[in-house]
Amino acid sequence: GSIALMFISTHILLGGIAVAAVGVYGICLFVSKVPADWRGVRWRGVGRRALRLVGSFLLAVGLAGFVLVPTAVVIGYVSRQSFTYSELTKAFLLAPSKLRYAFVMPPLPVTVDVMHEAAFVGTLTVVFAIFAVFLRSTGAGLGRGLVALSALIAIGGPITWLAFHIPGMNVFRPWSRLLFLFDFGVAILGGIGLDRLMRFASRIGTTPSTGQHRSSSSA
């Protein structure tokens, strides 16, 4: 349901990119479980997980079909002008220095020309995210992957060349719009970092034997 909502509530192309990121993460989780099932000969577990993975995306496409089908029909008649990779590198990439605007507020006013570069996610969020980069926690790999890949694709390089050859990416511009995935990754890491710090803080002032908070009278 949440995957379908991404298709329904946002730009189709941006939603597709976000769904692809979630799909890759789901595939990685599935693949990570296969070796253990292989050793334990638990083929039914592999089959159930594969069906859940495929079924969830088929269900999402089905629920969002009332938006996806008309959009596909319209795209068949009206197509955006494509551009070459050379044109992409000259006009549509993000200057690496602009990534700092995820950490600090960009200069005001934010105009239409630079609005996609002003992906401010919050200074404290970034602080917590930096802490979480070094943690092993559920979702941390997704956060790190989104941050690294979206930044490397947006600023140009070999990964940009590979991404350009994904169907539909030769009409996607400017590529600074990919910073929504960068911010998504930072937000995931920021939440993980904040959660870990809050858990650590909750353990401060508790006795190891009883787990009860020390009172002033027992001091």
Coordinates of N, CA, C and O in Angstrom, one line a residue, residues 10-138:
T10 N 2.8 11.5 -6.0 CA 3.9 12.3 -6.4 C 4.1 12.2 -7.9 O 3.3 11.5 -8.6
H11 N 5.1 12.9 -8.4 CA 5.5 12.8 -9.8 C 5.8 11.4 -10.2 O 6.5 10.7 -9.5
I12 N 5.2 10.9 -11.3 CA 5.4 9.5 -11.7 C 6.8 9.1 -11.8 O 7.2 8.0 -11.3
L13 N 7.6 9.9 -12.4 CA 9.0 9.6 -12.6 C 9.8 9.5 -11.3 O 10.5 8.6 -11.0
L14 N 9.5 10.6 -10.4 CA 10.2 10.6 -9.1 C 9.7 9.4 -8.3 O 10.5 8.8 -7.5
G15 N 8.4 9.1 -8.4 CA 7.9 8.0 -7.6 C 8.5 6.7 -8.1 O 8.8 5.8 -7.3
G16 N 8.7 6.5 -9.4 CA 9.3 5.3 -10.0 C 10.7 5.2 -9.5 O 11.2 4.0 -9.1
I17 N 11.5 6.3 -9.4 CA 12.8 6.2 -8.9 C 12.8 5.8 -7.4 O 13.6 4.9 -7.0
A18 N 11.9 6.3 -6.6 CA 11.8 6.0 -5.2 C 11.4 4.5 -5.0 O 12.0 3.8 -4.2
V19 N 10.5 4.0 -5.8 CA 10.0 2.6 -5.8 C 11.2 1.7 -6.2 O 11.4 0.6 -5.6
A20 N 12.0 2.1 -7.2 CA 13.1 1.3 -7.6 C 14.1 1.2 -6.5 O 14.7 0.1 -6.2
A21 N 14.4 2.3 -5.7 CA 15.3 2.2 -4.6 C 14.8 1.2 -3.5 O 15.5 0.4 -3.0
V22 N 13.5 1.3 -3.2 CA 12.9 0.4 -2.2 C 13.0 -1.0 -2.8 O 13.2 -2.0 -2.0
G23 N 12.7 -1.2 -4.1 CA 12.8 -2.6 -4.6 C 14.2 -3.2 -4.5 O 14.3 -4.4 -4.2
V24 N 15.2 -2.4 -4.8 CA 16.6 -2.9 -4.7 C 16.9 -3.3 -3.3 O 17.5 -4.3 -3.0
Y25 N 16.4 -2.5 -2.3 CA 16.6 -2.8 -0.9 C 15.9 -4.1 -0.6 O 16.5 -5.0 0.1
G26 N 14.7 -4.3 -1.0 CA 14.0 -5.5 -0.8 C 14.7 -6.7 -1.4 O 14.8 -7.8 -0.7
I27 N 15.2 -6.6 -2.6 CA 16.0 -7.7 -3.2 C 17.2 -8.0 -2.4 O 17.6 -9.2 -2.2
C28 N 17.9 -7.0 -1.9 CA 19.1 -7.2 -1.1 C 18.8 -8.0 0.2 O 19.5 -8.9 0.6
L29 N 17.7 -7.6 0.8 CA 17.3 -8.3 2.0 C 16.9 -9.8 1.7 O 17.3 -10.7 2.5
F30 N 16.3 -10.0 0.6 CA 15.9 -11.4 0.2 C 17.2 -12.2 -0.1 O 17.3 -13.3 0.4
V31 N 18.1 -11.6 -0.8 CA 19.4 -12.3 -1.2 C 20.2 -12.6 0.1 O 20.8 -13.7 0.2
S32 N 20.1 -11.7 1.1 CA 20.9 -11.9 2.3 C 20.5 -13.1 3.1 O 21.2 -13.7 3.9
K33 N 19.2 -13.5 2.9 CA 18.6 -14.6 3.7 C 18.8 -16.0 3.0 O 18.7 -17.0 3.6
V34 N 19.1 -15.9 1.7 CA 19.2 -17.2 0.9 C 20.3 -18.1 1.4 O 20.1 -19.3 1.5
P35 N 21.6 -17.6 1.7 CA 22.6 -18.6 2.2 C 22.2 -19.4 3.4 O 22.4 -20.6 3.5
A36 N 21.6 -18.7 4.4 CA 21.1 -19.5 5.6 C 20.1 -20.5 5.2 O 20.1 -21.6 5.7
D37 N 19.2 -20.2 4.4 CA 18.1 -21.1 4.0 C 18.7 -22.3 3.1 O 18.3 -23.4 3.2
W38 N 19.8 -21.9 2.3 CA 20.4 -22.9 1.5 C 21.1 -24.0 2.4 O 20.9 -25.2 2.2
R39 N 21.8 -23.5 3.5 CA 22.4 -24.5 4.4 C 21.4 -25.3 5.2 O 21.6 -26.4 5.5
G40 N 20.3 -24.6 5.5 CA 19.2 -25.3 6.3 C 18.2 -26.0 5.5 O 17.3 -26.6 6.0
V41 N 18.4 -26.0 4.2 CA 17.4 -26.6 3.2 C 16.0 -26.2 3.5 O 15.1 -27.0 3.6
R42 N 15.8 -24.9 3.7 CA 14.5 -24.3 4.0 C 14.0 -23.7 2.7 O 13.9 -22.4 2.7
W43 N 13.7 -24.5 1.7 CA 13.3 -23.9 0.5 C 11.9 -23.3 0.5 O 11.6 -22.3 -0.2
R44 N 11.0 -23.7 1.4 CA 9.7 -23.1 1.5 C 9.9 -21.7 2.0 O 9.1 -20.8 1.6
G45 N 10.8 -21.4 2.9 CA 11.1 -20.1 3.4 C 11.5 -19.1 2.3 O 11.1 -18.0 2.2
V46 N 12.4 -19.7 1.4 CA 12.9 -18.9 0.2 C 11.7 -18.6 -0.7 O 11.5 -17.4 -1.1
G47 N 10.8 -19.6 -0.9 CA 9.7 -19.4 -1.8 C 8.7 -18.4 -1.2 O 8.2 -17.5 -2.0
R48 N 8.4 -18.4 0.1 CA 7.5 -17.5 0.7 C 8.0 -16.1 0.6 O 7.3 -15.2 0.3
R49 N 9.3 -15.9 0.9 CA 9.9 -14.5 0.8 C 9.9 -14.0 -0.6 O 9.6 -12.8 -0.8
A50 N 10.1 -14.9 -1.6 CA 10.1 -14.5 -3.0 C 8.7 -14.1 -3.4 O 8.5 -13.0 -4.1
L51 N 7.7 -14.8 -2.9 CA 6.3 -14.5 -3.3 C 5.9 -13.2 -2.6 O 5.2 -12.4 -3.2
R52 N 6.3 -13.0 -1.4 CA 6.0 -11.7 -0.7 C 6.6 -10.5 -1.4 O 6.0 -9.5 -1.6
L53 N 7.9 -10.7 -1.8 CA 8.6 -9.6 -2.5 C 7.9 -9.2 -3.8 O 7.6 -8.1 -4.1
V54 N 7.7 -10.3 -4.7 CA 7.1 -10.0 -6.0 C 5.6 -9.6 -5.8 O 5.1 -8.7 -6.4
G55 N 4.9 -10.2 -4.9 CA 3.5 -9.9 -4.6 C 3.3 -8.5 -4.2 O 2.3 -7.8 -4.6
S56 N 4.2 -8.0 -3.3 CA 4.0 -6.7 -2.8 C 4.1 -5.6 -3.9 O 3.3 -4.6 -3.9
F57 N 5.0 -5.8 -4.9 CA 5.1 -4.9 -6.0 C 4.0 -5.0 -7.0 O 3.5 -4.0 -7.6
L58 N 3.6 -6.3 -7.2 CA 2.4 -6.4 -8.1 C 1.2 -5.8 -7.5 O 0.4 -5.2 -8.2
L59 N 1.0 -6.0 -6.2 CA -0.1 -5.3 -5.6 C -0.1 -3.8 -5.6 O -1.1 -3.1 -5.9
A60 N 1.2 -3.3 -5.4 CA 1.3 -1.8 -5.5 C 1.0 -1.3 -6.9 O 0.3 -0.3 -7.0
V61 N 1.5 -2.0 -7.9 CA 1.2 -1.5 -9.3 C -0.3 -1.6 -9.6 O -1.0 -0.8 -10.2
G62 N -1.0 -2.7 -9.0 CA -2.4 -2.9 -9.2 C -3.2 -1.8 -8.5 O -4.1 -1.2 -9.1
L63 N -2.8 -1.4 -7.3 CA -3.5 -0.4 -6.6 C -3.4 1.0 -7.2 O -4.2 1.8 -7.1
A64 N -2.2 1.2 -7.8 CA -1.9 2.5 -8.4 C -2.3 2.5 -9.9 O -2.0 3.4 -10.6
G65 N -2.9 1.4 -10.4 CA -3.2 1.3 -11.8 C -4.0 2.4 -12.4 O -3.9 2.8 -13.5
F66 N -5.0 2.9 -11.5 CA -5.8 4.0 -12.1 C -5.1 5.2 -12.4 O -5.6 6.1 -13.1
V67 N -3.8 5.4 -11.9 CA -3.0 6.5 -12.2 C -1.9 6.0 -13.3 O -1.7 6.8 -14.2
L68 N -1.4 4.9 -13.1 CA -0.3 4.4 -14.0 C -0.8 4.1 -15.4 O -0.1 4.5 -16.4
V69 N -1.9 3.5 -15.6 CA -2.4 3.2 -16.9 C -2.7 4.4 -17.7 O -2.2 4.5 -18.9
P70 N -3.5 5.4 -17.3 CA -3.7 6.6 -18.1 C -2.4 7.3 -18.4 O -2.2 7.9 -19.5
T71 N -1.5 7.4 -17.4 CA -0.2 8.0 -17.6 C 0.6 7.4 -18.7 O 1.1 8.0 -19.6
A72 N 0.6 6.0 -18.7 CA 1.3 5.3 -19.8 C 0.7 5.6 -21.1 O 1.4 5.7 -22.1
V73 N -0.6 5.7 -21.2 CA -1.3 6.0 -22.5 C -0.9 7.4 -23.0 O -0.6 7.6 -24.2
V74 N -0.9 8.3 -22.1 CA -0.6 9.7 -22.4 C 0.8 9.8 -22.9 O 1.1 10.5 -23.9
I75 N 1.7 9.2 -22.2 CA 3.1 9.2 -22.5 C 3.3 8.7 -23.9 O 4.3 9.1 -24.7
G76 N 2.5 7.7 -24.3 CA 2.6 7.2 -25.7 C 2.3 8.2 -26.8 O 2.8 8.0 -27.9
Y77 N 1.6 9.3 -26.4 CA 1.3 10.3 -27.4 C 2.1 11.6 -27.2 O 2.4 12.3 -28.2
V78 N 2.5 11.8 -26.0 CA 3.3 13.0 -25.7 C 4.6 12.6 -25.0 O 4.6 12.1 -23.9
S79 N 5.7 12.9 -25.7 CA 7.0 12.5 -25.1 C 7.8 13.8 -24.8 O 7.8 14.7 -25.6
R80 N 8.6 13.7 -23.7 CA 9.5 14.8 -23.4 C 10.7 14.7 -24.3 O 11.1 13.6 -24.7
Q81 N 11.3 15.9 -24.6 CA 12.5 15.9 -25.5 C 13.7 15.3 -24.7 O 14.0 15.7 -23.6
S82 N 14.3 14.3 -25.3 CA 15.4 13.6 -24.7 C 16.7 14.4 -25.0 O 16.7 15.4 -25.8
F83 N 17.8 14.1 -24.3 CA 19.0 14.8 -24.5 C 20.1 13.7 -24.4 O 20.0 12.6 -24.0
T84 N 21.3 14.1 -24.9 CA 22.5 13.2 -25.0 C 23.2 13.3 -23.7 O 23.0 14.2 -22.9
Y85 N 24.1 12.3 -23.5 CA 24.9 12.3 -22.3 C 25.9 13.5 -22.2 O 26.1 14.1 -21.2
S86 N 26.3 13.9 -23.4 CA 27.2 15.1 -23.5 C 26.4 16.3 -23.0 O 27.0 17.2 -22.2
E87 N 25.2 16.5 -23.4 CA 24.3 17.6 -22.9 C 24.1 17.5 -21.4 O 24.0 18.5 -20.8
L88 N 23.9 16.3 -20.9 CA 23.7 16.1 -19.5 C 24.9 16.7 -18.7 O 24.8 17.4 -17.7
T89 N 26.1 16.3 -19.1 CA 27.3 16.7 -18.4 C 27.6 18.2 -18.5 O 28.2 18.8 -17.6
K90 N 27.1 18.8 -19.5 CA 27.3 20.3 -19.7 C 26.3 21.1 -19.0 O 26.6 22.2 -18.5
A91 N 25.1 20.6 -18.8 CA 24.0 21.5 -18.4 C 23.2 21.0 -17.2 O 22.6 21.9 -16.5
F92 N 23.1 19.7 -17.0 CA 22.1 19.2 -16.0 C 22.6 18.6 -14.8 O 21.9 18.0 -14.0
L93 N 24.0 18.6 -14.6 CA 24.5 17.9 -13.4 C 24.6 18.9 -12.3 O 24.4 20.1 -12.4
L94 N 24.8 18.4 -11.1 CA 24.9 19.2 -9.9 C 26.3 19.4 -9.5 O 27.2 18.5 -9.5
A95 N 26.7 20.7 -9.2 CA 28.0 21.0 -8.8 C 28.2 20.4 -7.4 O 27.4 20.5 -6.5
P96 N 29.3 19.6 -7.2 CA 29.5 19.0 -5.9 C 29.5 19.9 -4.7 O 29.0 19.5 -3.6
S97 N 29.9 21.1 -4.9 CA 29.8 22.1 -3.7 C 28.4 22.4 -3.3 O 28.2 22.8 -2.1
K98 N 27.4 22.1 -4.1 CA 26.0 22.4 -3.8 C 25.5 21.4 -2.8 O 24.4 21.6 -2.2
L99 N 26.2 20.3 -2.6 CA 25.7 19.3 -1.6 C 25.7 19.8 -0.2 O 25.0 19.3 0.7
R100 N 26.5 20.9 0.0 CA 26.5 21.5 1.4 C 25.1 22.1 1.8 O 24.9 22.2 3.0
Y101 N 24.3 22.3 0.8 CA 23.0 22.9 1.1 C 22.1 21.9 1.8 O 21.0 22.2 2.2
A102 N 22.5 20.6 1.8 CA 21.7 19.6 2.6 C 22.0 19.8 4.1 O 21.2 19.4 4.9
F103 N 23.2 20.4 4.4 CA 23.6 20.6 5.8 C 23.4 22.0 6.3 O 23.1 22.2 7.5
V104 N 23.4 23.0 5.5 CA 23.3 24.4 5.9 C 22.2 25.0 5.0 O 22.1 24.6 3.8
M105 N 21.5 26.0 5.5 CA 20.5 26.7 4.7 C 21.1 27.4 3.5 O 22.2 28.0 3.6
P106 N 20.5 27.2 2.3 CA 21.0 27.9 1.1 C 20.8 29.4 1.2 O 19.9 29.8 2.0
P107 N 21.4 30.2 0.4 CA 21.2 31.6 0.4 C 19.7 31.9 0.0 O 19.2 31.3 -0.9
L108 N 19.1 32.9 0.6 CA 17.8 33.3 0.3 C 17.8 34.5 -0.6 O 18.7 35.3 -0.5
P109 N 16.7 34.7 -1.4 CA 15.6 33.8 -1.6 C 15.9 32.6 -2.5 O 16.8 32.7 -3.3
V110 N 15.2 31.5 -2.3 CA 15.4 30.3 -3.1 C 14.6 30.5 -4.4 O 13.4 30.6 -4.3
T111 N 15.2 30.6 -5.5 CA 14.5 30.9 -6.8 C 14.2 29.6 -7.5 O 14.7 28.5 -7.1
V112 N 13.4 29.7 -8.6 CA 13.1 28.5 -9.3 C 14.3 27.8 -9.9 O 14.4 26.6 -10.1
D113 N 15.3 28.6 -10.3 CA 16.5 28.1 -10.9 C 17.3 27.2 -10.0 O 18.0 26.3 -10.5
V114 N 17.3 27.5 -8.7 CA 18.1 26.7 -7.8 C 17.3 25.9 -6.8 O 17.9 25.3 -5.9
M115 N 16.0 25.9 -6.9 CA 15.2 25.2 -5.9 C 15.5 23.7 -5.7 O 15.4 23.2 -4.6
H116 N 15.9 23.1 -6.8 CA 16.2 21.6 -6.7 C 17.6 21.4 -6.0 O 17.9 20.3 -5.6
E117 N 18.4 22.4 -6.0 CA 19.7 22.3 -5.3 C 19.6 22.6 -3.8 O 20.5 22.3 -3.1
A118 N 18.5 23.2 -3.4 CA 18.4 23.6 -2.0 C 17.7 22.6 -1.2 O 16.6 22.7 -0.7
A119 N 18.3 21.4 -1.1 CA 17.7 20.3 -0.4 C 18.1 20.2 1.1 O 18.7 19.2 1.5
F120 N 17.8 21.3 1.8 CA 18.2 21.4 3.2 C 17.4 20.4 4.0 O 16.1 20.4 4.0
V121 N 18.1 19.5 4.7 CA 17.4 18.4 5.5 C 17.5 18.7 7.0 O 16.9 17.9 7.8
G122 N 18.2 19.7 7.4 CA 18.3 20.0 8.8 C 19.7 19.7 9.4 O 20.2 18.5 9.2
T123 N 20.3 20.6 10.1 CA 21.7 20.4 10.6 C 21.7 19.3 11.6 O 22.6 18.5 11.6
L124 N 20.8 19.3 12.6 CA 20.8 18.2 13.6 C 20.6 16.9 12.9 O 21.1 15.9 13.4
T125 N 19.7 16.8 11.9 CA 19.5 15.5 11.2 C 20.8 15.0 10.7 O 21.1 13.8 10.8
V126 N 21.6 15.9 10.1 CA 22.9 15.5 9.5 C 23.8 15.0 10.6 O 24.6 14.0 10.4
V127 N 23.8 15.7 11.8 CA 24.7 15.3 12.9 C 24.4 13.9 13.3 O 25.3 13.0 13.5
F128 N 23.1 13.6 13.5 CA 22.7 12.3 13.9 C 23.0 11.3 12.8 O 23.4 10.1 13.1
A129 N 22.9 11.7 11.5 CA 23.1 10.8 10.4 C 24.6 10.4 10.3 O 25.0 9.3 10.1
I130 N 25.5 11.4 10.6 CA 26.9 11.1 10.6 C 27.3 10.0 11.6 O 28.1 9.1 11.4
F131 N 26.6 10.2 12.8 CA 26.8 9.2 13.9 C 26.4 7.8 13.4 O 27.0 6.8 13.7
A132 N 25.2 7.8 12.7 CA 24.6 6.5 12.3 C 25.4 5.8 11.1 O 25.2 4.6 10.9
V133 N 26.2 6.6 10.4 CA 27.0 6.0 9.3 C 27.8 4.8 9.8 O 28.0 3.8 9.1
F134 N 28.3 4.9 11.0 CA 29.2 3.9 11.5 C 28.5 2.8 12.4 O 29.2 2.0 13.0
L135 N 27.2 2.8 12.4 CA 26.4 1.8 13.1 C 26.0 0.7 12.2 O 25.7 0.9 11.1
R136 N 25.8 -0.5 12.9 CA 25.2 -1.6 12.2 C 23.8 -1.7 12.7 O 23.5 -2.1 13.9
S137 N 22.8 -1.3 11.9 CA 21.4 -1.3 12.4 C 20.5 -1.5 11.1 O 20.9 -1.2 10.0
T138 N 19.3 -2.0 11.4 CA 18.4 -2.2 10.3 C 18.1 -0.9 9.6 O 17.7 0.1 10.3

